[in-house]
Amino acid sequence: MSSPLVVGIAGGTASGKTTVARKVREALADCRVAFIDQDSYYRDLKDMPLVDRREVNFDHPDAFDTELLVSHLRALKQGQAIQKPVYDFVTSGRQPHTHRVDPGDIILIEGILVLHMKEVRDQMDVKIYVDADDDLRILRRLTRDIKDRGRDFDHVVGQYLRHVRPMHMGFVEPSKHHADIIIPHGGNNDIAIGMLVGALRARLASQHQSQR
Ligand code: C5P
């Protein structure tokens, strides 16, 4: 059996990475695709008082349990299923249950820092960076965090200025230089997503061909 194709999808917060990953998965519904999101690997802060959790810098690489993420990526590459943590953004803690992810011919890994982290990046065959204008990203983030993540306006703005923006400039944006492909206009770029899906299908086909 050939080793799966590992595709990394990075980009700033609310850039459309999740949408790109979802559209790729939908277009490859006839293939075995394993999906892992870096957000699920945030460290569990359930032992930290709630008021302190709100002050944590979640945009720094240290906020993630990268060891677990890398070990799960390796297991999937070796054809083993993993139990992915389930993260709760409202409490900044892990849920008691996990989510089983089966191995696939393609492994999609998506997250703000997946291209920054060398130990994650080195596992990838295809590296994508999803780009979107900063004004659109902050507007999307405001709406999402207030609607879905239990935050209020002042908290989103404060966190953005204190952590999100500086970490984006220090880690996320520079990781673009590792990308093979940069997708502009986030998840709305169906032409780029279609080209990516075509390229992934071609690589899978040539792998199958060489096994015959
Ligand atoms: O989905 P997205 O890529 O935007 O998720 C990453 C963002 O989630 C980070 O920018 C980080 O600030 C935020 N985050 C948060 N609270 C947590 C964990 C992450 O606001 N508990």
mmCIF file of C-alpha atoms and ligand atoms in Angstrom:
data_model
loop_
_atom_site.group_PDB
_atom_site.id
_atom_site.type_symbol
_atom_site.label_atom_id
_atom_site.label_comp_id
_atom_site.label_asym_id
_atom_site.label_seq_id
_atom_site.Cartn_x
_atom_site.Cartn_y
_atom_site.Cartn_z
ATOM 1 C CA MET A 1 0.000 0.000 0.000
ATOM 2 C CA SER A 2 1.363 3.455 -0.908
ATOM 3 C CA SER A 3 1.565 6.088 1.765
ATOM 4 C CA PRO A 4 -1.289 8.627 1.842
ATOM 5 C CA LEU A 5 -0.991 12.070 0.351
ATOM 6 C CA VAL A 6 -0.748 14.632 3.136
ATOM 7 C CA VAL A 7 -2.238 18.037 2.269
ATOM 8 C CA GLY A 8 -1.739 20.964 4.661
ATOM 9 C CA ILE A 9 -4.110 23.953 4.558
ATOM 10 C CA ALA A 10 -2.926 26.985 6.541
ATOM 11 C CA GLY A 11 -4.038 30.618 6.666
ATOM 12 C CA GLY A 12 -5.026 33.341 9.096
ATOM 13 C CA THR A 13 -8.004 33.135 11.395
ATOM 14 C CA ALA A 14 -11.311 33.321 9.491
ATOM 15 C CA SER A 15 -9.505 33.252 6.143
ATOM 16 C CA GLY A 16 -11.688 30.458 4.781
ATOM 17 C CA LYS A 17 -9.371 27.472 5.446
ATOM 18 C CA THR A 18 -12.185 25.396 6.874
ATOM 19 C CA THR A 19 -14.372 26.176 3.849
ATOM 20 C CA VAL A 20 -11.568 25.218 1.448
ATOM 21 C CA ALA A 21 -11.009 21.961 3.372
ATOM 22 C CA ARG A 22 -14.763 21.233 3.359
ATOM 23 C CA LYS A 23 -15.103 21.896 -0.379
ATOM 24 C CA VAL A 24 -12.086 19.681 -1.118
ATOM 25 C CA ARG A 25 -13.603 16.889 0.982
ATOM 26 C CA GLU A 26 -16.959 17.245 -0.758
ATOM 27 C CA ALA A 27 -15.338 17.168 -4.199
ATOM 28 C CA LEU A 28 -13.399 14.040 -3.199
ATOM 29 C CA ALA A 29 -16.377 12.291 -1.628
ATOM 30 C CA ASP A 30 -15.587 9.172 -3.674
ATOM 31 C CA CYS A 31 -12.067 8.954 -2.131
ATOM 32 C CA ARG A 32 -11.003 8.038 1.381
ATOM 33 C CA VAL A 33 -10.103 11.378 2.993
ATOM 34 C CA ALA A 34 -8.992 11.660 6.628
ATOM 35 C CA PHE A 35 -9.472 15.151 8.035
ATOM 36 C CA ILE A 36 -7.813 16.668 11.060
ATOM 37 C CA ASP A 37 -8.037 20.282 12.197
ATOM 38 C CA GLN A 38 -5.343 21.849 14.335
ATOM 39 C CA ASP A 39 -8.004 23.569 16.475
ATOM 40 C CA SER A 40 -8.872 20.182 17.991
ATOM 41 C CA TYR A 41 -5.347 20.011 19.392
ATOM 42 C CA TYR A 42 -5.475 23.117 21.581
ATOM 43 C CA ARG A 43 -4.174 22.280 25.034
ATOM 44 C CA ASP A 44 -6.910 21.460 27.502
ATOM 45 C CA LEU A 45 -7.243 24.367 29.986
ATOM 46 C CA LYS A 46 -10.019 22.888 32.088
ATOM 47 C CA ASP A 47 -7.877 23.106 35.248
ATOM 48 C CA MET A 48 -7.282 26.863 34.774
ATOM 49 C CA PRO A 49 -9.811 29.331 36.266
ATOM 50 C CA LEU A 50 -12.217 30.626 33.599
ATOM 51 C CA VAL A 51 -11.127 34.270 33.984
ATOM 52 C CA ASP A 52 -7.494 33.292 33.316
ATOM 53 C CA ARG A 53 -8.404 31.201 30.271
ATOM 54 C CA ARG A 54 -9.743 34.316 28.605
ATOM 55 C CA GLU A 55 -6.264 35.868 28.778
ATOM 56 C CA VAL A 56 -4.349 32.969 27.164
ATOM 57 C CA ASN A 57 -2.535 33.612 23.896
ATOM 58 C CA PHE A 58 -4.228 31.035 21.652
ATOM 59 C CA ASP A 59 -2.370 32.233 18.580
ATOM 60 C CA HIS A 60 1.092 31.230 19.799
ATOM 61 C CA PRO A 61 2.471 27.812 18.776
ATOM 62 C CA ASP A 62 2.783 26.833 22.472
ATOM 63 C CA ALA A 63 -1.027 26.877 22.814
ATOM 64 C CA PHE A 64 -1.192 23.597 20.882
ATOM 65 C CA ASP A 65 -0.492 20.019 21.907
ATOM 66 C CA THR A 66 1.725 19.579 18.860
ATOM 67 C CA GLU A 67 3.200 16.317 20.145
ATOM 68 C CA LEU A 68 -0.240 14.694 20.056
ATOM 69 C CA LEU A 69 -1.019 16.223 16.662
ATOM 70 C CA VAL A 70 2.225 14.882 15.146
ATOM 71 C CA SER A 71 1.726 11.436 16.672
ATOM 72 C CA HIS A 72 -1.805 11.308 15.219
ATOM 73 C CA LEU A 73 -0.542 12.394 11.820
ATOM 74 C CA ARG A 74 2.112 9.661 11.892
ATOM 75 C CA ALA A 75 -0.461 7.038 12.936
ATOM 76 C CA LEU A 76 -2.810 8.023 10.091
ATOM 77 C CA LYS A 77 0.104 7.845 7.644
ATOM 78 C CA GLN A 78 0.790 4.324 8.867
ATOM 79 C CA GLY A 79 -2.827 3.372 8.204
ATOM 80 C CA GLN A 80 -4.042 3.468 11.815
ATOM 81 C CA ALA A 81 -7.242 5.160 13.024
ATOM 82 C CA ILE A 82 -6.898 7.869 15.678
ATOM 83 C CA GLN A 83 -9.125 9.304 18.413
ATOM 84 C CA LYS A 84 -9.100 13.057 17.777
ATOM 85 C CA PRO A 85 -9.801 15.304 20.772
ATOM 86 C CA VAL A 86 -12.970 17.393 20.620
ATOM 87 C CA TYR A 87 -12.337 21.008 21.617
ATOM 88 C CA ASP A 88 -14.866 23.399 23.107
ATOM 89 C CA PHE A 89 -14.164 27.062 22.271
ATOM 90 C CA VAL A 90 -16.661 28.292 24.819
ATOM 91 C CA THR A 91 -14.845 26.719 27.782
ATOM 92 C CA SER A 92 -11.371 26.481 26.128
ATOM 93 C CA GLY A 93 -11.275 22.857 27.232
ATOM 94 C CA ARG A 94 -11.490 19.384 25.733
ATOM 95 C CA GLN A 95 -14.771 17.514 25.762
ATOM 96 C CA PRO A 96 -14.709 14.163 27.577
ATOM 97 C CA HIS A 97 -15.367 12.265 24.346
ATOM 98 C CA THR A 98 -13.145 11.891 21.280
ATOM 99 C CA HIS A 99 -13.872 11.564 17.576
ATOM 100 C CA ARG A 100 -12.576 8.569 15.615
ATOM 101 C CA VAL A 101 -10.765 9.417 12.381
ATOM 102 C CA ASP A 102 -10.065 6.562 9.991
ATOM 103 C CA PRO A 103 -6.982 6.551 7.765
ATOM 104 C CA GLY A 104 -7.384 7.574 4.121
ATOM 105 C CA ASP A 105 -5.665 7.887 0.751
ATOM 106 C CA ILE A 106 -5.534 11.627 1.453
ATOM 107 C CA ILE A 107 -4.928 13.217 4.846
ATOM 108 C CA LEU A 108 -6.112 16.837 5.057
ATOM 109 C CA ILE A 109 -4.731 18.871 7.917
ATOM 110 C CA GLU A 110 -5.995 22.408 8.438
ATOM 111 C CA GLY A 111 -5.058 25.142 10.907
ATOM 112 C CA ILE A 112 -3.538 28.587 11.432
ATOM 113 C CA LEU A 113 -0.037 27.265 12.209
ATOM 114 C CA VAL A 114 0.245 23.971 10.306
ATOM 115 C CA LEU A 115 2.748 25.466 7.862
ATOM 116 C CA HIS A 116 4.677 27.234 10.618
ATOM 117 C CA MET A 117 5.300 24.074 12.635
ATOM 118 C CA LYS A 118 8.251 22.295 11.037
ATOM 119 C CA GLU A 119 7.416 18.897 12.514
ATOM 120 C CA VAL A 120 3.925 19.138 10.998
ATOM 121 C CA ARG A 121 5.033 20.777 7.737
ATOM 122 C CA ASP A 122 7.666 18.111 7.116
ATOM 123 C CA GLN A 123 4.931 15.469 6.919
ATOM 124 C CA MET A 124 3.148 17.238 4.037
ATOM 125 C CA ASP A 125 3.236 16.462 0.341
ATOM 126 C CA VAL A 126 1.166 19.502 -0.703
ATOM 127 C CA LYS A 127 1.199 22.810 1.199
ATOM 128 C CA ILE A 128 -1.608 25.330 0.736
ATOM 129 C CA TYR A 129 -2.005 28.823 2.204
ATOM 130 C CA VAL A 130 -5.467 30.378 2.104
ATOM 131 C CA ASP A 131 -5.336 34.159 1.826
ATOM 132 C CA ALA A 132 -8.070 36.696 2.559
ATOM 133 C CA ASP A 133 -8.056 40.438 3.201
ATOM 134 C CA ASP A 134 -7.580 41.376 6.866
ATOM 135 C CA ASP A 135 -10.737 43.518 6.993
ATOM 136 C CA LEU A 136 -12.863 40.601 5.826
ATOM 137 C CA ARG A 137 -11.153 38.242 8.267
ATOM 138 C CA ILE A 138 -11.767 40.440 11.311
ATOM 139 C CA LEU A 139 -15.403 40.991 10.342
ATOM 140 C CA ARG A 140 -15.943 37.248 9.935
ATOM 141 C CA ARG A 141 -14.144 36.539 13.182
ATOM 142 C CA LEU A 142 -16.227 39.070 15.115
ATOM 143 C CA THR A 143 -19.465 37.554 13.847
ATOM 144 C CA ARG A 144 -18.340 33.975 14.428
ATOM 145 C CA ASP A 145 -16.870 34.470 17.901
ATOM 146 C CA ILE A 146 -19.938 36.337 19.165
ATOM 147 C CA LYS A 147 -22.423 33.910 17.550
ATOM 148 C CA ASP A 148 -20.653 30.579 18.027
ATOM 149 C CA ARG A 149 -17.850 30.922 20.537
ATOM 150 C CA GLY A 150 -19.512 32.706 23.467
ATOM 151 C CA ARG A 151 -17.552 35.990 23.218
ATOM 152 C CA ASP A 152 -18.559 39.631 23.286
ATOM 153 C CA PHE A 153 -17.442 42.557 21.107
ATOM 154 C CA ASP A 154 -14.900 43.981 23.583
ATOM 155 C CA HIS A 155 -13.297 40.589 24.140
ATOM 156 C CA VAL A 156 -12.919 39.866 20.418
ATOM 157 C CA VAL A 157 -11.394 43.287 19.746
ATOM 158 C CA GLY A 158 -9.051 43.095 22.759
ATOM 159 C CA GLN A 159 -7.881 39.576 21.890
ATOM 160 C CA TYR A 160 -7.390 40.554 18.256
ATOM 161 C CA LEU A 161 -5.131 43.486 19.122
ATOM 162 C CA ARG A 162 -3.258 41.745 21.960
ATOM 163 C CA HIS A 163 -2.682 38.270 20.491
ATOM 164 C CA VAL A 164 -4.288 37.483 17.133
ATOM 165 C CA ARG A 165 -2.791 40.297 15.045
ATOM 166 C CA PRO A 166 0.787 40.159 16.413
ATOM 167 C CA MET A 167 0.934 36.344 16.180
ATOM 168 C CA HIS A 168 -0.511 36.483 12.678
ATOM 169 C CA MET A 169 2.256 38.852 11.641
ATOM 170 C CA GLY A 170 4.941 36.907 13.508
ATOM 171 C CA PHE A 171 4.040 33.307 12.656
ATOM 172 C CA VAL A 172 1.057 32.791 10.346
ATOM 173 C CA GLU A 173 1.688 35.258 7.517
ATOM 174 C CA PRO A 174 5.434 34.374 7.235
ATOM 175 C CA SER A 175 4.504 30.664 6.941
ATOM 176 C CA LYS A 176 3.012 31.532 3.547
ATOM 177 C CA HIS A 177 6.542 31.248 2.148
ATOM 178 C CA HIS A 178 6.440 27.490 2.702
ATOM 179 C CA ALA A 179 3.307 27.122 0.572
ATOM 180 C CA ASP A 180 3.249 25.395 -2.824
ATOM 181 C CA ILE A 181 -0.016 27.143 -3.665
ATOM 182 C CA ILE A 182 -1.571 30.353 -2.297
ATOM 183 C CA ILE A 183 -5.347 30.531 -2.707
ATOM 184 C CA PRO A 184 -6.585 34.149 -2.775
ATOM 185 C CA HIS A 185 -10.142 35.147 -1.744
ATOM 186 C CA GLY A 186 -10.455 32.392 0.857
ATOM 187 C CA GLY A 187 -13.113 29.751 0.552
ATOM 188 C CA ASN A 188 -14.975 31.537 -2.275
ATOM 189 C CA ASN A 189 -12.316 30.715 -4.842
ATOM 190 C CA ASP A 190 -13.984 27.768 -6.543
ATOM 191 C CA ILE A 191 -11.616 27.925 -9.526
ATOM 192 C CA ALA A 192 -8.534 27.449 -7.326
ATOM 193 C CA ILE A 193 -10.290 24.770 -5.260
ATOM 194 C CA GLY A 194 -11.265 22.923 -8.468
ATOM 195 C CA MET A 195 -7.656 23.058 -9.696
ATOM 196 C CA LEU A 196 -6.418 21.731 -6.365
ATOM 197 C CA VAL A 197 -8.916 18.850 -6.441
ATOM 198 C CA GLY A 198 -7.860 18.025 -10.027
ATOM 199 C CA ALA A 199 -4.186 17.970 -9.025
ATOM 200 C CA LEU A 200 -4.912 15.723 -6.022
ATOM 201 C CA ARG A 201 -6.893 13.297 -8.198
ATOM 202 C CA ALA A 202 -4.038 13.194 -10.718
ATOM 203 C CA ARG A 203 -1.509 12.405 -7.974
ATOM 204 C CA LEU A 204 -3.710 9.665 -6.549
ATOM 205 C CA ALA A 205 -4.182 8.170 -10.014
ATOM 206 C CA SER A 206 -0.442 8.143 -10.733
ATOM 207 C CA GLN A 207 0.190 6.484 -7.350
ATOM 208 C CA HIS A 208 -2.327 3.748 -8.186
ATOM 209 C CA GLN A 209 -0.802 3.357 -11.647
ATOM 210 C CA SER A 210 2.718 2.888 -10.270
ATOM 211 C CA GLN A 211 1.476 0.169 -7.891
ATOM 212 C CA ARG A 212 0.205 -2.013 -10.731
HETATM 213 O O1 C5P B 1 -10.919 28.663 13.308
HETATM 214 P P1 C5P B 1 -9.717 29.555 13.446
HETATM 215 O O2 C5P B 1 -8.591 29.155 12.553
HETATM 216 O O3 C5P B 1 -10.022 31.005 13.381
HETATM 217 O O4 C5P B 1 -9.231 29.233 14.952
HETATM 218 C C1 C5P B 1 -8.058 29.776 15.447
HETATM 219 C C2 C5P B 1 -8.366 30.927 16.378
HETATM 220 O O5 C5P B 1 -9.100 30.468 17.506
HETATM 221 C C3 C5P B 1 -7.116 31.571 16.905
HETATM 222 O O6 C5P B 1 -6.898 32.769 16.220
HETATM 223 C C4 C5P B 1 -7.394 31.781 18.408
HETATM 224 O O7 C5P B 1 -7.287 33.117 18.787
HETATM 225 C C5 C5P B 1 -8.830 31.333 18.587
HETATM 226 N N1 C5P B 1 -9.090 30.641 19.850
HETATM 227 C C6 C5P B 1 -9.887 31.269 20.812
HETATM 228 N N2 C5P B 1 -10.160 30.602 21.977
HETATM 229 C C7 C5P B 1 -9.682 29.369 22.234
HETATM 230 C C8 C5P B 1 -8.870 28.723 21.282
HETATM 231 C C9 C5P B 1 -8.589 29.405 20.092
HETATM 232 O O8 C5P B 1 -10.326 32.399 20.624
HETATM 233 N N3 C5P B 1 -9.979 28.770 23.369
#
